[in-house]
Coordinates of C-alpha atoms and ligand atoms in Angstrom, one line a residue:
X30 CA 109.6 94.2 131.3
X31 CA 112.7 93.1 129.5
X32 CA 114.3 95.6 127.7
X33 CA 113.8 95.3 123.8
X34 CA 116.5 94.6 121.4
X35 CA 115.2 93.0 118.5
X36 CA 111.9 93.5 116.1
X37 CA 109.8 91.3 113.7
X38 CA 107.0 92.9 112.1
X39 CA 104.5 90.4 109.9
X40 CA 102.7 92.4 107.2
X41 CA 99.1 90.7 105.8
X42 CA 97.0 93.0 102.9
X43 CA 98.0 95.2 100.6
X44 CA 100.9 97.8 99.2
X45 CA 99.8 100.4 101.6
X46 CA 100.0 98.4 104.4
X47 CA 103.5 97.1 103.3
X48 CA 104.5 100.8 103.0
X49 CA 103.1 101.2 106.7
X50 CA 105.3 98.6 108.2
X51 CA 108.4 100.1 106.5
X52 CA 107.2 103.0 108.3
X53 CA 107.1 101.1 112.1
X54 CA 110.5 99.4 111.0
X55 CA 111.7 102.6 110.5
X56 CA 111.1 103.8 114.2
X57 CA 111.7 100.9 115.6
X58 CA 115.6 101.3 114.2
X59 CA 116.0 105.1 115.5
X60 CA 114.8 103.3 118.9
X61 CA 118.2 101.2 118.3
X62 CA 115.9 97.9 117.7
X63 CA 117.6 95.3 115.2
X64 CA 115.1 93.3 112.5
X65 CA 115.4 90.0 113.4
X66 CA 114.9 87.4 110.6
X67 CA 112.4 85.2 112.1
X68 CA 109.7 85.7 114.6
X69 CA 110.5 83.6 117.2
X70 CA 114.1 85.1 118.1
X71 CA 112.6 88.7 118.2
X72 CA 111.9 90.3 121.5
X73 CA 109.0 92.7 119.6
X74 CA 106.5 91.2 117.2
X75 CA 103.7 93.2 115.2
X76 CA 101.5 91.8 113.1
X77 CA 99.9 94.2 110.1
X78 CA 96.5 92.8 109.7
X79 CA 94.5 92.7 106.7
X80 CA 90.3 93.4 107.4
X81 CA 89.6 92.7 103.3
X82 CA 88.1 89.7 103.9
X83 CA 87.5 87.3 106.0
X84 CA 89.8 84.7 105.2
X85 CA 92.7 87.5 105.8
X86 CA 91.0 88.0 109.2
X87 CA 90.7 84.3 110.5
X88 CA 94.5 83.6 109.6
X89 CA 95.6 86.5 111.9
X90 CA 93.5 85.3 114.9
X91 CA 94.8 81.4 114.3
X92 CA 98.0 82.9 114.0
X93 CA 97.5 84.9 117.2
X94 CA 96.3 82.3 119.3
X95 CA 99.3 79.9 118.4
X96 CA 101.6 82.9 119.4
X97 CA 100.0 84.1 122.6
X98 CA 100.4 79.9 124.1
X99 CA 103.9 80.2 122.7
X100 CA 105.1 83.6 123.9
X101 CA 106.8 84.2 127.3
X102 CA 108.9 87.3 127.4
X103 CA 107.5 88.7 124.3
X104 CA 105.9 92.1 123.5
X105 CA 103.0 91.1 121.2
X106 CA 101.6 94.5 119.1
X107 CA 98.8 94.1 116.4
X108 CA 98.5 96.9 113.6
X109 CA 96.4 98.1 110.6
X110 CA 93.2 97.7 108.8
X111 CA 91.8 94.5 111.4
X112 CA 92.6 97.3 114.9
X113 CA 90.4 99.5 113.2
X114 CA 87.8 97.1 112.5
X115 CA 87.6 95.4 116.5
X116 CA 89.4 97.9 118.2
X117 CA 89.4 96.8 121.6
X118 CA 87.7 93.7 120.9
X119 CA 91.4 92.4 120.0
X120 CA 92.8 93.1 123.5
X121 CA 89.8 91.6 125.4
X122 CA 90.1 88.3 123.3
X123 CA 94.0 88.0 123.3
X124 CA 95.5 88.6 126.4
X125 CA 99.0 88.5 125.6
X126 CA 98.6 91.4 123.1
X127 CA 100.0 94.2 124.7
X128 CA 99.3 96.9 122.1
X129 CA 97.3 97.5 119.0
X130 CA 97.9 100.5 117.0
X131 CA 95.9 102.2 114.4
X132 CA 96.3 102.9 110.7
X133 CA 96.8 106.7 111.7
X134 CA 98.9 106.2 115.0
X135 CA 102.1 104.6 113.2
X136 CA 104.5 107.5 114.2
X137 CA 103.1 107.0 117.8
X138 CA 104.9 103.5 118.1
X139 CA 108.0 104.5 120.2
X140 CA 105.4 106.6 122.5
X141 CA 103.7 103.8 123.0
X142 CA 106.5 101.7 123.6
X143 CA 107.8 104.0 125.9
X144 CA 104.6 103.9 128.3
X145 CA 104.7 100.2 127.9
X146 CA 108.4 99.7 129.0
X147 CA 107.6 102.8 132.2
X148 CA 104.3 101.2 133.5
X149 CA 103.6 97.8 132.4
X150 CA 100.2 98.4 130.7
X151 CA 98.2 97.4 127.6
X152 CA 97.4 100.3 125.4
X153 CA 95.3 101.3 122.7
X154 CA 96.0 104.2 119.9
X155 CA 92.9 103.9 117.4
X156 CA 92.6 107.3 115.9
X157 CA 89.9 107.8 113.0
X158 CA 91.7 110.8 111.7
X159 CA 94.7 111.1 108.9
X160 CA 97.8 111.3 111.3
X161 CA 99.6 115.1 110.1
X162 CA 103.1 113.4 111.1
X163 CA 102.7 111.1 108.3
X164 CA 102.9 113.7 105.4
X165 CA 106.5 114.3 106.3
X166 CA 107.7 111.2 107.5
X167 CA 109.9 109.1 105.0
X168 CA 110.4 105.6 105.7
X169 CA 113.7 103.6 105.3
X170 CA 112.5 101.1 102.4
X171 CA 113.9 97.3 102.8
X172 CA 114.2 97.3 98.6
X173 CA 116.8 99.2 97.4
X174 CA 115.2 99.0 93.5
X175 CA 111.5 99.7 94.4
X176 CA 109.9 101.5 96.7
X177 CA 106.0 102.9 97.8
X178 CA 105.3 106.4 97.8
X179 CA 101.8 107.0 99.7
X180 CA 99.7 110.2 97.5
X181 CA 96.5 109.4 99.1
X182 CA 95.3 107.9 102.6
X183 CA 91.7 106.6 103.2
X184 CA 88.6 106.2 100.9
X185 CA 85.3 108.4 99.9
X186 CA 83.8 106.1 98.3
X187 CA 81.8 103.8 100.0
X188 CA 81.6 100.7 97.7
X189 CA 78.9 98.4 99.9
X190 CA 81.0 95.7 100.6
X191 CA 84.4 97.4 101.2
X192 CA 86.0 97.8 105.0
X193 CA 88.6 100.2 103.8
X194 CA 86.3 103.9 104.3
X195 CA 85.9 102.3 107.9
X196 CA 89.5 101.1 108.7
X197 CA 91.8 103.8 106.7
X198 CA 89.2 106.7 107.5
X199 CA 88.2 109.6 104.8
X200 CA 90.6 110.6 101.6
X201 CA 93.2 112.8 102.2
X202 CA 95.8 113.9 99.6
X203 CA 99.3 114.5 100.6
X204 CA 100.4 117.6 100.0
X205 CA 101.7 117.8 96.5
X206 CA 105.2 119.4 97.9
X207 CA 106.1 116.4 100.2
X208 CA 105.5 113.9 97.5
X209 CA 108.1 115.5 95.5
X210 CA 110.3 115.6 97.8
X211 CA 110.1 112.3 99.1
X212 CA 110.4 110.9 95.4
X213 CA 113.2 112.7 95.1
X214 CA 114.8 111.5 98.9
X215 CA 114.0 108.2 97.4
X216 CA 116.6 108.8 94.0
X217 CA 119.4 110.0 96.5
X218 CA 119.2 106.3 98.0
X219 CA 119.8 104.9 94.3
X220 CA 115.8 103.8 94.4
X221 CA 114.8 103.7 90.4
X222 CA 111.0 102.7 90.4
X223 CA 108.5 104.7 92.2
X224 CA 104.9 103.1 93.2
X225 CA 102.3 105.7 94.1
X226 CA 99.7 104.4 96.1
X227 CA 96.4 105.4 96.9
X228 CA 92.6 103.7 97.1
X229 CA 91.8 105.4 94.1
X230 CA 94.8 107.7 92.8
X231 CA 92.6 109.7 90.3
X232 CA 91.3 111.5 93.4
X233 CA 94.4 112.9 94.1
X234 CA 93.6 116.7 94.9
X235 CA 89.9 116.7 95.1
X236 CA 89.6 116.4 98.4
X237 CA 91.5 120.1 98.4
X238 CA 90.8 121.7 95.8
X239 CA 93.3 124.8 97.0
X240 CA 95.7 122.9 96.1
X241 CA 94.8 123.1 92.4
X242 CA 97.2 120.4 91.6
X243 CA 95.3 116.6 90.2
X244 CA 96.9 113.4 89.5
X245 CA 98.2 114.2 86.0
X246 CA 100.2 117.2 87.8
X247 CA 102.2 114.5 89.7
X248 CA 103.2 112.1 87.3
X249 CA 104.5 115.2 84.7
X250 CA 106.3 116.6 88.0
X251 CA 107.9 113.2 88.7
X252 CA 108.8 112.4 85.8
X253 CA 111.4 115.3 85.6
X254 CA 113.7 113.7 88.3
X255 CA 116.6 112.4 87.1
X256 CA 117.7 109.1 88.3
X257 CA 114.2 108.1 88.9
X258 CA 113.5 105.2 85.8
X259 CA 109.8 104.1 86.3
X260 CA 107.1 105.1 87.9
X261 CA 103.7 103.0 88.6
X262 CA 100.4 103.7 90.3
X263 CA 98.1 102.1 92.1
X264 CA 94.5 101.7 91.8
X265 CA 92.7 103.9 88.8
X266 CA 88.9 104.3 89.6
X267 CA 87.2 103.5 86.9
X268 CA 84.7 106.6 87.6
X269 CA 87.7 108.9 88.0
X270 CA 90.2 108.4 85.5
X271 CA 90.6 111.1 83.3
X272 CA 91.8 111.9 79.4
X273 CA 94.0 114.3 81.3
X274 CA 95.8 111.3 82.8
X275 CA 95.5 109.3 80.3
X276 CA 97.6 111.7 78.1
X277 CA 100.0 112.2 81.4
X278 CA 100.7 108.0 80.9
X279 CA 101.2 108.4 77.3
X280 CA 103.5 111.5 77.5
X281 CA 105.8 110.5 80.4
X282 CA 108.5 108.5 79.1
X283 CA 109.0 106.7 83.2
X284 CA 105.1 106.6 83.6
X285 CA 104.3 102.5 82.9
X286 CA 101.9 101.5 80.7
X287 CA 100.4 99.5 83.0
X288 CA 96.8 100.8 84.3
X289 CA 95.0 98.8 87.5
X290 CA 91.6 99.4 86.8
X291 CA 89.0 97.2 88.9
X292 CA 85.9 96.4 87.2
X293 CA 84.4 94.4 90.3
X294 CA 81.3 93.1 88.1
X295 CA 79.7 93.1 84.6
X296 CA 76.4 93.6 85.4
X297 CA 74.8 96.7 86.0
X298 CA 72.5 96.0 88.5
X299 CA 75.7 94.6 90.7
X300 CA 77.6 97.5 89.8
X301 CA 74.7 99.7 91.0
X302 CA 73.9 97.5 94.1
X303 CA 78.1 97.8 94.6
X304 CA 77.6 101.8 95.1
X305 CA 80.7 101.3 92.1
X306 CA 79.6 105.0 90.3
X307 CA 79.6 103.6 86.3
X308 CA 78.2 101.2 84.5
X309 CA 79.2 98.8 82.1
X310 CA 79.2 100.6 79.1
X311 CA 81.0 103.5 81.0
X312 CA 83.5 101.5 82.1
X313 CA 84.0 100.1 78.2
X314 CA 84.2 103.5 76.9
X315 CA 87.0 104.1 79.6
X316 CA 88.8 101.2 78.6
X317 CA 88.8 102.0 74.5
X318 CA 89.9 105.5 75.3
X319 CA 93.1 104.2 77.6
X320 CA 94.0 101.7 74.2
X321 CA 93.4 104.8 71.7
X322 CA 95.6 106.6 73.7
X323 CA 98.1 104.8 75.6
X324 CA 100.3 102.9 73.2
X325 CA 100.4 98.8 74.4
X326 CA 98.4 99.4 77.5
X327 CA 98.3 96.9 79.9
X328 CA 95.0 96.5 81.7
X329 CA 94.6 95.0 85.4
X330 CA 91.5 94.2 86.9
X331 CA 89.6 93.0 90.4
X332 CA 86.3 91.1 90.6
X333 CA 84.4 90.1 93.2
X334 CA 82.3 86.6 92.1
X335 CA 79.1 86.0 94.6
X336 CA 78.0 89.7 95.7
X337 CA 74.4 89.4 97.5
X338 CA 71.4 88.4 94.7
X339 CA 74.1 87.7 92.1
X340 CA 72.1 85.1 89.7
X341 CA 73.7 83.0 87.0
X342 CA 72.8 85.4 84.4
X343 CA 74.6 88.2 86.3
X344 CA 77.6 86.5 86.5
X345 CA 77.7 85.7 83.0
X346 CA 77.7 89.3 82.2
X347 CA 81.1 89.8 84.4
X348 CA 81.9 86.8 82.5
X349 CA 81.6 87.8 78.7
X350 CA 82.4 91.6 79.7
X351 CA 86.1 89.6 81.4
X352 CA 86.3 87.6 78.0
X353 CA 85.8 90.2 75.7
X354 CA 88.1 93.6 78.1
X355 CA 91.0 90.7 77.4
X356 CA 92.5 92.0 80.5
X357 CA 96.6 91.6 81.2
X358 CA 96.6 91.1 85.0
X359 CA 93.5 89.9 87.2
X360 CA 92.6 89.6 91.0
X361 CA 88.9 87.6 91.4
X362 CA 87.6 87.1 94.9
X363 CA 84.6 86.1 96.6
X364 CA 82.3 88.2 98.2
X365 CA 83.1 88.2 101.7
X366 CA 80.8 89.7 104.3
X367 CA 81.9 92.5 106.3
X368 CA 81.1 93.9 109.6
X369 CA 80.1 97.9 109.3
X370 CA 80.1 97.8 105.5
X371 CA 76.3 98.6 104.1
X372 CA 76.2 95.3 102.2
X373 CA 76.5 93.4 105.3
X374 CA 73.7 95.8 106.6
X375 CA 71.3 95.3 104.2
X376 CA 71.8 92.1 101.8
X377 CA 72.2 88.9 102.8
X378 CA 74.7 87.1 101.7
X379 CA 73.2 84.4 100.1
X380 CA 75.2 83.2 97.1
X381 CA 76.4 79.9 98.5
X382 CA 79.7 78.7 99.3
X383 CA 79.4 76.1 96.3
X384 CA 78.2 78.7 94.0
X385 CA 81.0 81.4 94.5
X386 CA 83.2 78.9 93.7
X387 CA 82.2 77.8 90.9
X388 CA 81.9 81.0 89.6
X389 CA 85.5 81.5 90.6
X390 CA 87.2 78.7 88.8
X391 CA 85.0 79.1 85.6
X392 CA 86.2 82.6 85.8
X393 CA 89.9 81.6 86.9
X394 CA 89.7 78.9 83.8
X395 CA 89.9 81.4 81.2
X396 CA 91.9 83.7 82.5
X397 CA 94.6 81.3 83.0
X398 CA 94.0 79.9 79.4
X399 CA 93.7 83.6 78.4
X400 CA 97.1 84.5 79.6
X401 CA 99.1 81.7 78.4
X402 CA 98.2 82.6 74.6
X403 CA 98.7 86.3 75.7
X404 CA 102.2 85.7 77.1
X405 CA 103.1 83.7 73.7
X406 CA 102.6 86.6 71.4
X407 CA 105.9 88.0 73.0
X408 CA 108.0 85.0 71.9
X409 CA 110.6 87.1 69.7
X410 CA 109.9 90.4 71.0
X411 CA 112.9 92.6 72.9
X412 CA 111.3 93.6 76.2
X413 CA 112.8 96.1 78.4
X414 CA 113.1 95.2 81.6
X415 CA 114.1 96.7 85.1
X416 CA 116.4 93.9 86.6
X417 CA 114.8 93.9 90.4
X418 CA 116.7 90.8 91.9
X419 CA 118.0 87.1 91.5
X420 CA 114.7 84.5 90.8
X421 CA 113.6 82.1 93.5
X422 CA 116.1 79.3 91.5
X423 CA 118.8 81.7 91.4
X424 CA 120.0 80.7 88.2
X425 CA 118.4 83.7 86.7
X426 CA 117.6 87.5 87.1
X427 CA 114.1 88.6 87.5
X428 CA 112.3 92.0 86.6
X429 CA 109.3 93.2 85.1
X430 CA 108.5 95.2 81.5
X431 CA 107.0 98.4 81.8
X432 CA 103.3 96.6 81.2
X433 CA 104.2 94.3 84.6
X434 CA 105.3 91.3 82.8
X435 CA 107.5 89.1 85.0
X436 CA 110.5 88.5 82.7
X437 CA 113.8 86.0 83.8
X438 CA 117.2 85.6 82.2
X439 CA 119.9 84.6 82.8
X440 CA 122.9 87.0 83.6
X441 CA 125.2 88.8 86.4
X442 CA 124.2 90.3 89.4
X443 CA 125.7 93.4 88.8
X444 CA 122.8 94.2 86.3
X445 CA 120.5 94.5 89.4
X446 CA 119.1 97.6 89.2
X447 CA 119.8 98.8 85.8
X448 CA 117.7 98.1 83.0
X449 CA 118.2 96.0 80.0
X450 CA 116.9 94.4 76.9
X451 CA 115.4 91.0 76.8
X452 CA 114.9 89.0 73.9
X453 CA 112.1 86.4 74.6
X454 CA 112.3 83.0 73.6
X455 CA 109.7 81.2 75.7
X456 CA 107.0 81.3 78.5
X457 CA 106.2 79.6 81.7
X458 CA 103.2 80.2 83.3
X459 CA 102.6 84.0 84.0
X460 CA 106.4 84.6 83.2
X461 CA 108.7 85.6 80.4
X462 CA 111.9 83.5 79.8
X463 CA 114.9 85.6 77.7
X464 CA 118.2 86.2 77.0
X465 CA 120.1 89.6 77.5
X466 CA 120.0 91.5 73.7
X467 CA 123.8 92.6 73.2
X468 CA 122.7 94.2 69.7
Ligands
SAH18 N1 90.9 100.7 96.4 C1 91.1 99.7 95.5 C2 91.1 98.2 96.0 C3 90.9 98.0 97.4 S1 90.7 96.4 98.0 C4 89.9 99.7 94.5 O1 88.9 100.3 94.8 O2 90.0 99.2 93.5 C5 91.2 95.3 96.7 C6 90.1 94.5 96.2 O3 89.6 93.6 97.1 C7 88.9 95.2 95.6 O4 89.1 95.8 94.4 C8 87.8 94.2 95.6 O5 87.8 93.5 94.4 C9 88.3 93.2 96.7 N2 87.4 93.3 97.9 C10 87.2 94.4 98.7 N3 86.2 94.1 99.6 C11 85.8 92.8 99.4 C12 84.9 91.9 100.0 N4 84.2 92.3 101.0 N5 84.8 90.7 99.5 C13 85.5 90.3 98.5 N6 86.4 91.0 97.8 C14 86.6 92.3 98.3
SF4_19 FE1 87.1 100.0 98.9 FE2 85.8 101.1 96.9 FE3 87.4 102.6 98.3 FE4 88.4 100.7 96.7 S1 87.3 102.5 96.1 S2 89.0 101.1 98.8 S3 86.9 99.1 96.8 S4 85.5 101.6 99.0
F3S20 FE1 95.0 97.1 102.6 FE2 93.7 95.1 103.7 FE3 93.6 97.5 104.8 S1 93.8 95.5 101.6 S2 93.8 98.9 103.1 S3 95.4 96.2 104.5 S4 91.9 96.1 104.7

C-alpha cells in the first residue's frame, strides 16, 4: 500500500458525530496526516455515517458506490452510527472499503491503520461497549469560537422508532472531573462557547449514582471558568428535565436560554406507542414551568409526522399542541422505518408516502409563517450576540443571541469572537439583520 499523507473525513448526522470526527482528525494529525480540502486529492477518506433515517442511509451508499468505481490508490474507511447498524454487511457490499470503525473504536484508528499499512487486509472494529479511552481524550476542534464537549454517550431509552440505543450502545456519563477539565483545556485555546452534548443531557449522572453529581452540578461548575462566554446543551428529555436545572439555566449568567426539548407527537396514544415516557399534558406543564422560570426562554422542538397508525385526528393533535407551545426553533421529520428498532418489529408502517407529506408541509406552513412574525417582534431590540465568523456573502458578520437567533451585521473581522450588541432593524427569513450599538 502507498504510504498515506493526506486525510478527508465526510461527517453525515448529528453534533455528536461531528465531535467524533474531530476526534479521528485529531489522530490522524499525531499520525503526521495533513486534511486535505477536498476528497478527491486525499490519500485517506472516511465517511461518518448517519443510521437516523433512511434517507441519511441511501445517500451514503450512492455516495459509496460512485467512490468505490472512482477510487484507485485510495484507503476508503466508513465510521459511526450506519457500521453499527450493518456491521459487516458494509464490507461484503463495498469492496473497496477497507475499514469500518465503530462509534466506540475511534481512538483505535491509527491501530487500525497500522495493521492495514503492515498486512494488506480489510478490518473490522465494531465494539458495543463505551470505549474508556474516550473519557480522557480531547480533540483538536476545527472552530476556534465553538466547540462540543461530549457529557453523555449512548441511550437508555428505547423510543420505538429510534436506531441510536442500537448504534451508540447504553448511557454512560463521563466522569464529571474530565468534563471540567476538558472545558477548561478548551478556554486555554481561546474557545468561548461550550456545547454539551448528550442523547438526553438531563440523565447526566444517573447511570452512576456514586458519582452524586446531575446535570445542574455541571452547568453551575462551568459556569465558574473564566474565559468561557456561553455555554449550550443538547437535547433536554422532556421526562427528565428538572426544576433543579431549570433554576441552573436561570442562575448561570453563560448558561443560554435556549432549551431543545423534542416533543415528537401531540397525541397521547403516539406518545405512548413512541415508548416517549410523558404525555401531553406532562410535557405542557414542563414547558409553563421552563417560561415561569427561565426569563425569554427559547423553546426547540423535533417531530416526527407519520409514526405507524397515526390517523388525521392524531396528527391534528401534534398540530394544535405545535400551534399553541409557539416553539422558537423546530426539526419535523417523517417516520422512517428502522431495522432493529421495536417499531419496525411490530407496526407497520403504513402511513403513506403521500400522507406524511402532507402532514409535513401543513406542519412546515405554519411554522415558517410562525417564525417570520416571531422574528419581527425583535425589530428595535439590542441583541447580544457572539460574533462566530464572516456570513456566506461576506459583507457581514454572523453570530447567534443567547436564545439561537442567527443575527448579521455588518462590521470588522476583528470582532470575531468577542461579543457585541446588535441593534435590529429588519429580518430575513430565519435571520436577524443589525447594526453594531456604539451606545
Ligand atoms: N436524542 C435526541 C435526538 C436524537 S435523533 C432526542 O431524544 O431528542 C434526532 C431526532 O430525529 C429525534 O428527536 C426524532 O425526532 C428524529 N428521529 C429519530 N428516529 C427517527 C425515525 N426513525 N424516523 C423519523 N425521525 C426520527
Ligand atoms: Fe433516540 Fe429516544 Fe434516545 Fe433520543 S431519547 S436518542 S430519540 S432513543
Ligand atoms: Fe447522530 Fe445519526 Fe448516530 S443522528 S447518533 S449520527 S444515527
Amino acid at each position: 500500500m502507498n504510504s498515506l499523507n493526506t486525510f478527508f473525513i465526510r461527517t453525515y448526522g448529528c453534533q455528536m458525530n461531528e465531535l467524533d470526527s474531530e476526534i479521528m482528525a485529531s489522530q490522524l494529525e499525531q499520525r503526521g496526516l495533513v486534511e486535505s480540502e477536498n476528497e478527491n486529492d486525499a490519500d485517506l477518506i472516511i465517511f461518518n455515517t448517519c443510521s437516523i433515517r433512511d434517507l441519511a442511509e441511501r445517500k451514503l451508499f450512492g455516495k459509496l458506490g460512485i467512490i468505490s468505481r472512482k477510487k484507485k490508490k485510495k484507503i476508503i474507511g466508513i465510521a459511526g452510527c450506519t457500521v453499527m447498524a450493518k456491521k459487516e454487511k458494509i464490507l461484503d457490499k463495498f469492496e473497496n472499503v477497507n475499514f469500518i470503525i465503530g462509534t466506540n473504536n475511534l481512538t483505535d484508528l491509527n491501530n487500525v491503520l497500522d495493521e492495514i499499512e503492515e498486512k494488506n487486509i480489510r478490518l473490522s472494529k465494531t465494539d458495543t461497549k463505551y470505549e474508556k479511552k474516550l473519557e480522557t481524550y480531547f480533540a483538536k476542534r476545527k472552530n476556534n469560537i465553538k466547540a462540543s464537549v461530549s457529557i453523555t454517550r449512548g441511550c437508555n431509552n428505547f423510543c420505538t422508532y429510534c436506531v441510536v440505543p442500537y448504534t451508540r450502545g447504553r448511557e454512560y456519563s463521563r466522569s464529571f472531573e474530565t468534563i471540567i477539565d476538558e472545558c477548561n483545556y478548551l478556554k486555554d485555546q481561546g474557545i468561548k462557547e461550550i456545547m454539551l452534548l448528550g442523547q438526553n443531557v438531563d440523565s447526566y449522572g444517573t447511570d452512576n449514582h456514586k458519582m452524586n453529581k446531575y446535570f445542574h452540578d455541571l452547568l453551575y461548575e462551568i459556569d465558574k471558568i473564566n474565559g468561557i462566554e456561553r455555554i449550550r446543551f443538547m437535547t433536554s428529555h422532556p421526562k427528565d428535565i428538572t426544576t433543579d436545572l431549570m433554576y441552573a439555566i436561570k442562575d448561570c449568567k453563560k448558561v443560554c436560554n435556549f432549551v431543545h426539548f423534542p416533543l415528537q407527537a401531540g397525541s397521547n396514544r403516539i406518545l405512548k406507542k413512541m415508548n416517549r415516557g410523558y404525555t401531553l399534558e406532562e410535557y405542557l406543564e414542563k414547558v409553563n414551568k421552563l417560561r415561569e422560570i427561565i426569563p425569554n426562554v427559547s423553546i426547540g422542538t423535533d417531530i416526527i409526522v407519520g409514526f405507524p397508525t397515526e390517523t388525521d385526528d392524531e396528527f391534528m393533535q401534534t398540530y394544535k399542541a405545535f400551534e399553541q407551545i409557539d416553539f422558537d426553533l423546530a426539526f419535523i421529520f417523517e417516520y422512517s422505518p428502522r431495522k432493529n428498532t421495536a417499531a419496525y418489529k411490530l407496526y407497520k408502517d403504513d402511513i403513506s408516502i403521500e400522507v406524511k407529506d402532507q402532514r409535513m408541509k401543513k406542519l412546515m406552513n405554519f411554522y415558517n409563517c410562525n417564525i417570520k412574525d416571531k422574528l419581527k417582534k425583535f425589530i428595535g431590540t439590542t441583541q447580544e450576540v457572539l460574533v462566530e465568523n464572516l456570513n456566506k456573502d461576506k459583507n457581514f458578520l454572523k453570530g447567534r443571541n443567547k436564545r439561537y437567533e442567527k443575527v448579521i451585521f455588518k462590521g470588522n473581522k476583528s470582532l470575531i469572537g468577542t461579543i457585541q450588541n446588535v441593534n435590529i432593524k429588519e429580518t430575513k427569513h430565519q435571520t436577524l439583520i443589525g447594526e453594531i450599538s456604539f451606545s
